[in-house]
Coordinates of N, CA, C and O in Angstrom, one line a residue:
X69 N 0.8 -1.2 0.0 CA 0.0 0.0 0.0 C 0.9 1.2 0.0 O 1.8 1.3 0.7
X70 N 0.5 2.2 -0.8 CA 1.3 3.4 -0.9 C 0.6 4.5 -0.2 O -0.6 4.8 -0.4
X71 N 1.3 5.2 0.7 CA 0.9 6.4 1.3 C 1.9 7.5 0.9 O 3.1 7.2 0.8
X72 N 1.5 8.7 0.6 CA 2.5 9.7 0.3 C 2.0 11.1 0.8 O 0.8 11.3 1.0
X73 N 2.9 11.9 1.1 CA 2.6 13.3 1.6 C 3.6 14.2 0.9 O 4.7 13.9 0.5
X74 N 3.2 15.5 0.8 CA 4.0 16.5 0.3 C 4.5 17.4 1.4 O 5.3 18.4 1.2
X75 N 4.1 17.1 2.6 CA 4.5 17.9 3.8 C 5.5 17.3 4.7 O 5.1 16.4 5.5
X76 N 6.7 17.6 4.5 CA 7.8 17.0 5.3 C 7.7 17.2 6.8 O 8.0 16.4 7.6
X77 N 7.0 18.3 7.2 CA 6.9 18.7 8.6 C 6.0 17.7 9.3 O 5.9 17.7 10.6
X78 N 5.2 16.9 8.6 CA 4.3 15.9 9.3 C 5.0 14.7 9.8 O 4.5 14.0 10.6
X79 N 6.3 14.4 9.4 CA 7.0 13.2 9.8 C 7.5 13.3 11.2 O 8.0 14.4 11.6
X80 N 7.4 12.2 11.9 CA 8.0 12.1 13.3 C 9.3 11.4 13.2 O 10.1 11.5 14.1
X81 N 9.6 10.7 12.1 CA 10.8 10.0 11.8 C 11.0 10.1 10.2 O 10.0 10.1 9.5
X82 N 12.2 10.3 9.8 CA 12.4 10.5 8.3 C 13.8 10.0 7.9 O 14.8 10.2 8.6
X83 N 13.8 9.3 6.7 CA 15.0 8.8 6.1 C 15.1 9.3 4.7 O 14.2 8.9 3.9
X84 N 16.0 10.2 4.4 CA 16.1 10.8 3.0 C 16.6 9.7 2.0 O 17.4 8.9 2.4
X85 N 16.2 9.8 0.8 CA 16.8 9.0 -0.3 C 17.0 10.0 -1.5 O 16.4 11.1 -1.5
X86 N 17.8 9.6 -2.4 CA 18.1 10.5 -3.5 C 17.6 10.1 -4.9 O 17.6 10.8 -5.8
X87 N 17.1 8.8 -5.0 CA 16.8 8.4 -6.4 C 15.4 7.7 -6.5 O 15.1 7.0 -7.4
X88 N 14.4 8.0 -5.7 CA 13.1 7.4 -5.8 C 12.3 8.1 -6.8 O 12.3 9.3 -7.0
X89 N 11.5 7.3 -7.6 CA 10.6 7.8 -8.6 C 9.2 7.2 -8.4 O 9.1 6.1 -8.0
X90 N 8.2 8.0 -8.8 CA 6.8 7.5 -8.7 C 6.1 7.9 -10.0 O 6.2 9.1 -10.4
X91 N 5.4 7.0 -10.6 CA 4.6 7.3 -11.7 C 3.2 6.8 -11.5 O 2.9 6.1 -10.6
X92 N 2.3 7.3 -12.4 CA 0.9 6.9 -12.3 C 0.0 7.8 -11.5 O -1.2 7.6 -11.3
X93 N 0.6 8.9 -11.0 CA -0.2 9.9 -10.2 C 0.1 11.2 -10.9 O 1.3 11.7 -10.9
X94 N -0.8 11.7 -11.6 CA -0.6 13.0 -12.4 C 0.1 12.6 -13.6 O 0.1 11.5 -14.1
X95 N 0.7 13.7 -14.2 CA 1.4 13.5 -15.5 C 2.9 13.4 -15.2 O 3.5 14.1 -14.4
X96 N 3.6 12.4 -15.8 CA 5.0 12.3 -15.7 C 5.4 11.6 -14.4 O 4.6 11.0 -13.7
X97 N 6.7 11.7 -14.1 CA 7.3 11.1 -12.9 C 7.4 12.1 -11.8 O 7.7 13.3 -12.1
X98 N 7.2 11.7 -10.6 CA 7.5 12.5 -9.4 C 8.6 11.9 -8.7 O 8.8 10.7 -8.6
X99 N 9.4 12.7 -8.0 CA 10.6 12.3 -7.2 C 10.2 12.0 -5.8 O 9.5 12.8 -5.2
X100 N 10.6 10.8 -5.3 CA 10.4 10.5 -3.9 C 11.7 10.9 -3.2 O 12.8 10.4 -3.6
X101 N 11.6 11.8 -2.2 CA 12.8 12.3 -1.5 C 13.1 11.7 -0.2 O 14.1 12.0 0.5
X102 N 12.3 10.7 0.2 CA 12.5 10.0 1.4 C 11.3 9.2 1.9 O 10.2 9.3 1.3
X103 N 11.4 8.5 3.0 CA 10.4 7.8 3.6 C 10.4 8.1 5.1 O 11.4 8.3 5.7
X104 N 9.2 8.0 5.7 CA 9.1 8.3 7.1 C 7.9 7.8 7.8 O 7.1 7.1 7.2
X105 N 7.7 8.2 9.0 CA 6.5 7.8 9.8 C 5.8 9.1 10.3 O 6.5 10.1 10.6
X106 N 4.5 9.0 10.5 CA 3.8 10.1 11.1 C 2.6 9.6 11.9 O 2.2 8.4 11.7
X107 N 2.0 10.4 12.7 CA 0.8 10.0 13.4 C -0.4 10.7 12.8 O -0.4 11.9 12.7
X108 N -1.4 9.9 12.4 CA -2.6 10.4 11.8 C -3.7 10.5 12.9 O -4.0 9.5 13.6
X109 N -4.2 11.7 13.2 CA -5.2 11.9 14.2 C -6.6 11.4 13.7 O -7.1 11.9 12.7
X110 N -7.2 10.5 14.4 CA -8.5 9.9 14.0 C -9.6 10.7 14.6 O -10.8 10.3 14.4
X111 N -9.4 11.7 15.4 CA -10.4 12.6 15.9 C -11.4 11.9 16.9 O -12.5 12.3 17.0
X112 N -10.9 10.8 17.5 CA -11.8 10.0 18.4 C -11.1 9.8 19.7 O -10.2 9.0 19.8
X113 N -11.4 10.6 20.7 CA -10.8 10.4 22.0 C -9.3 10.5 22.0 O -8.6 9.7 22.7
X114 N -8.7 11.3 21.1 CA -7.3 11.4 21.0 C -6.6 10.2 20.4 O -5.4 10.1 20.4
X115 N -7.4 9.3 19.7 CA -6.8 8.2 19.1 C -6.0 8.6 17.8 O -6.5 9.4 17.1
X116 N -4.8 8.0 17.7 CA -4.0 8.3 16.5 C -3.6 6.9 15.9 O -3.7 5.9 16.5
X117 N -3.3 7.0 14.7 CA -2.8 5.9 13.9 C -1.4 6.2 13.4 O -1.2 7.2 12.8
X118 N -0.4 5.3 13.7 CA 0.9 5.5 13.3 C 1.0 5.0 11.9 O 0.7 3.8 11.6
X119 N 1.4 5.8 11.0 CA 1.6 5.5 9.6 C 3.1 5.3 9.3 O 3.9 6.3 9.6
X120 N 3.6 4.2 8.9 CA 5.0 4.0 8.6 C 5.3 3.9 7.1 O 4.3 3.6 6.3
X121 N 6.5 4.1 6.7 CA 6.9 4.0 5.3 C 6.1 4.9 4.4 O 5.7 4.5 3.3
X122 N 5.8 6.1 4.8 CA 5.1 7.1 4.0 C 6.1 7.8 3.1 O 7.2 8.2 3.6
X123 N 5.8 7.9 1.8 CA 6.8 8.5 0.9 C 6.6 10.0 0.9 O 5.5 10.6 0.9
X124 N 7.8 10.7 1.0 CA 7.8 12.2 0.9 C 8.0 12.6 -0.6 O 9.0 12.3 -1.2
X125 N 6.9 13.2 -1.1 CA 6.9 13.6 -2.5 C 6.6 15.1 -2.6 O 5.5 15.5 -2.6
X126 N 7.7 15.9 -2.5 CA 7.5 17.4 -2.3 C 6.7 18.0 -3.5 O 6.0 19.1 -3.3
X127 N 6.7 17.5 -4.7 CA 6.0 18.1 -5.8 C 4.6 17.5 -6.0 O 4.0 17.8 -7.0
X128 N 4.2 16.6 -5.1 CA 2.9 16.1 -5.2 C 1.8 17.2 -4.9 O 2.1 18.1 -4.2
X129 N 0.7 17.1 -5.5 CA -0.3 18.1 -5.3 C -1.3 17.8 -4.2 O -2.0 18.6 -3.7
X130 N -1.3 16.5 -3.7 CA -2.1 16.1 -2.6 C -1.4 15.0 -1.8 O -0.4 14.4 -2.3
X131 N -1.9 14.8 -0.6 CA -1.4 13.6 0.2 C -2.3 12.4 -0.1 O -3.5 12.6 -0.4
X132 N -1.8 11.2 0.0 CA -2.6 10.0 -0.3 C -2.4 9.1 0.9 O -1.3 8.8 1.3
X133 N -3.5 8.6 1.5 CA -3.6 7.7 2.6 C -4.4 6.5 2.2 O -5.6 6.7 1.7
X134 N -4.0 5.3 2.4 CA -4.7 4.1 2.1 C -5.9 3.9 3.1 O -5.7 3.8 4.3
X135 N -7.1 3.8 2.5 CA -8.3 3.5 3.3 C -8.1 2.1 3.9 O -8.5 1.8 5.0
X136 N -7.6 1.2 3.1 CA -7.4 -0.2 3.6 C -6.5 -0.2 4.8 O -6.7 -0.9 5.8
X137 N -5.4 0.6 4.8 CA -4.5 0.7 5.9 C -5.3 1.2 7.2 O -5.1 0.6 8.3
X138 N -6.1 2.2 7.0 CA -6.9 2.7 8.2 C -7.8 1.6 8.7 O -7.9 1.4 9.9
X139 N -8.6 0.9 7.9 CA -9.5 -0.1 8.3 C -8.8 -1.3 8.9 O -9.3 -1.8 9.9
X140 N -7.7 -1.7 8.3 CA -7.0 -2.9 8.8 C -6.4 -2.6 10.2 O -6.4 -3.4 11.1
X141 N -5.8 -1.4 10.4 CA -5.1 -1.1 11.7 C -6.1 -0.7 12.8 O -5.8 -1.0 14.0
X142 N -7.2 -0.1 12.5 CA -8.1 0.4 13.5 C -9.4 -0.4 13.7 O -10.0 -0.3 14.7
X143 N -9.7 -1.3 12.7 CA -10.9 -2.1 12.7 C -12.2 -1.2 12.7 O -13.2 -1.6 13.1
X144 N -12.0 0.1 12.3 CA -13.1 1.0 12.1 C -13.7 0.8 10.7 O -13.0 0.5 9.7
X145 N -15.0 1.1 10.6 CA -15.6 1.1 9.3 C -15.4 2.5 8.7 O -15.1 3.4 9.4
X146 N -15.5 2.6 7.4 CA -15.4 3.8 6.6 C -16.7 4.0 5.9 O -17.2 3.0 5.3
X147 N -17.2 5.2 5.9 CA -18.5 5.5 5.2 C -18.1 6.3 3.9 O -17.5 7.3 4.0
X148 N -18.6 5.8 2.8 CA -18.4 6.5 1.5 C -19.7 7.1 1.1 O -20.8 6.5 1.2
X149 N -19.6 8.4 0.7 CA -20.7 9.1 0.1 C -20.3 9.4 -1.4 O -19.3 9.0 -1.8
X150 N -21.2 10.2 -2.1 CA -20.9 10.4 -3.5 C -19.5 11.0 -3.7 O -18.8 10.5 -4.6
X151 N -19.1 12.0 -3.0 CA -17.8 12.6 -3.2 C -17.0 12.7 -2.0 O -16.1 13.6 -1.9
X152 N -17.2 11.9 -1.0 CA -16.4 12.0 0.3 C -16.4 10.7 1.0 O -17.1 9.7 0.7
X153 N -15.5 10.7 2.0 CA -15.2 9.5 2.8 C -15.1 9.9 4.3 O -14.3 10.8 4.5
X154 N -15.7 9.2 5.2 CA -15.8 9.6 6.6 C -15.5 8.4 7.5 O -15.8 7.2 7.1
X155 N -15.0 8.7 8.7 CA -15.0 7.7 9.8 C -16.4 7.7 10.4 O -17.1 8.6 10.3
X156 N -16.7 6.6 11.2 CA -18.0 6.6 11.8 C -18.3 7.8 12.7 O -19.5 8.2 12.9
X157 N -17.3 8.4 13.3 CA -17.5 9.5 14.2 C -17.7 10.8 13.4 O -17.9 11.9 14.0
X158 N -17.8 10.8 12.1 CA -18.1 11.9 11.3 C -16.8 12.6 10.7 O -16.9 13.6 10.0
X159 N -15.6 12.2 11.1 CA -14.4 12.8 10.7 C -14.2 12.6 9.2 O -14.2 11.5 8.7
X160 N -14.1 13.7 8.5 CA -13.8 13.6 7.0 C -12.4 13.1 6.7 O -11.4 13.7 7.2
X161 N -12.3 12.1 5.9 CA -11.0 11.6 5.5 C -10.6 12.1 4.2 O -9.4 12.3 4.0
X162 N -11.5 12.4 3.3 CA -11.2 13.0 2.0 C -12.4 13.2 1.1 O -13.5 12.8 1.4
X163 N -12.1 14.0 0.1 CA -13.1 14.4 -0.9 C -12.6 14.1 -2.3 O -11.4 14.3 -2.5
X164 N -13.4 13.8 -3.2 CA -13.0 13.6 -4.6 C -13.4 15.0 -5.3 O -14.1 15.8 -4.8
X165 N -12.8 15.1 -6.4 CA -13.0 16.4 -7.2 C -13.6 16.0 -8.5 O -13.4 15.1 -9.1

């Protein structure tokens, strides 16, 4: 599962790399500048989810988080609507455009 972020300040641990490439998201190739870990706030009683091996892609236009990763690690259901995705507590995970 691939997770990626364009915000390096979100990482709690980070390992830089110099030659990572990513294709299939947007046009052309994007450079992966490192991998790291961060804590994703689930908005439920202070519950967080530790995400490991997240790719740092500074030229990415959005961050990408695997819904399967969230459901596998938390055992929470995810609610899909026409253009959005929520946790059962109402926390918005993402919107489509």
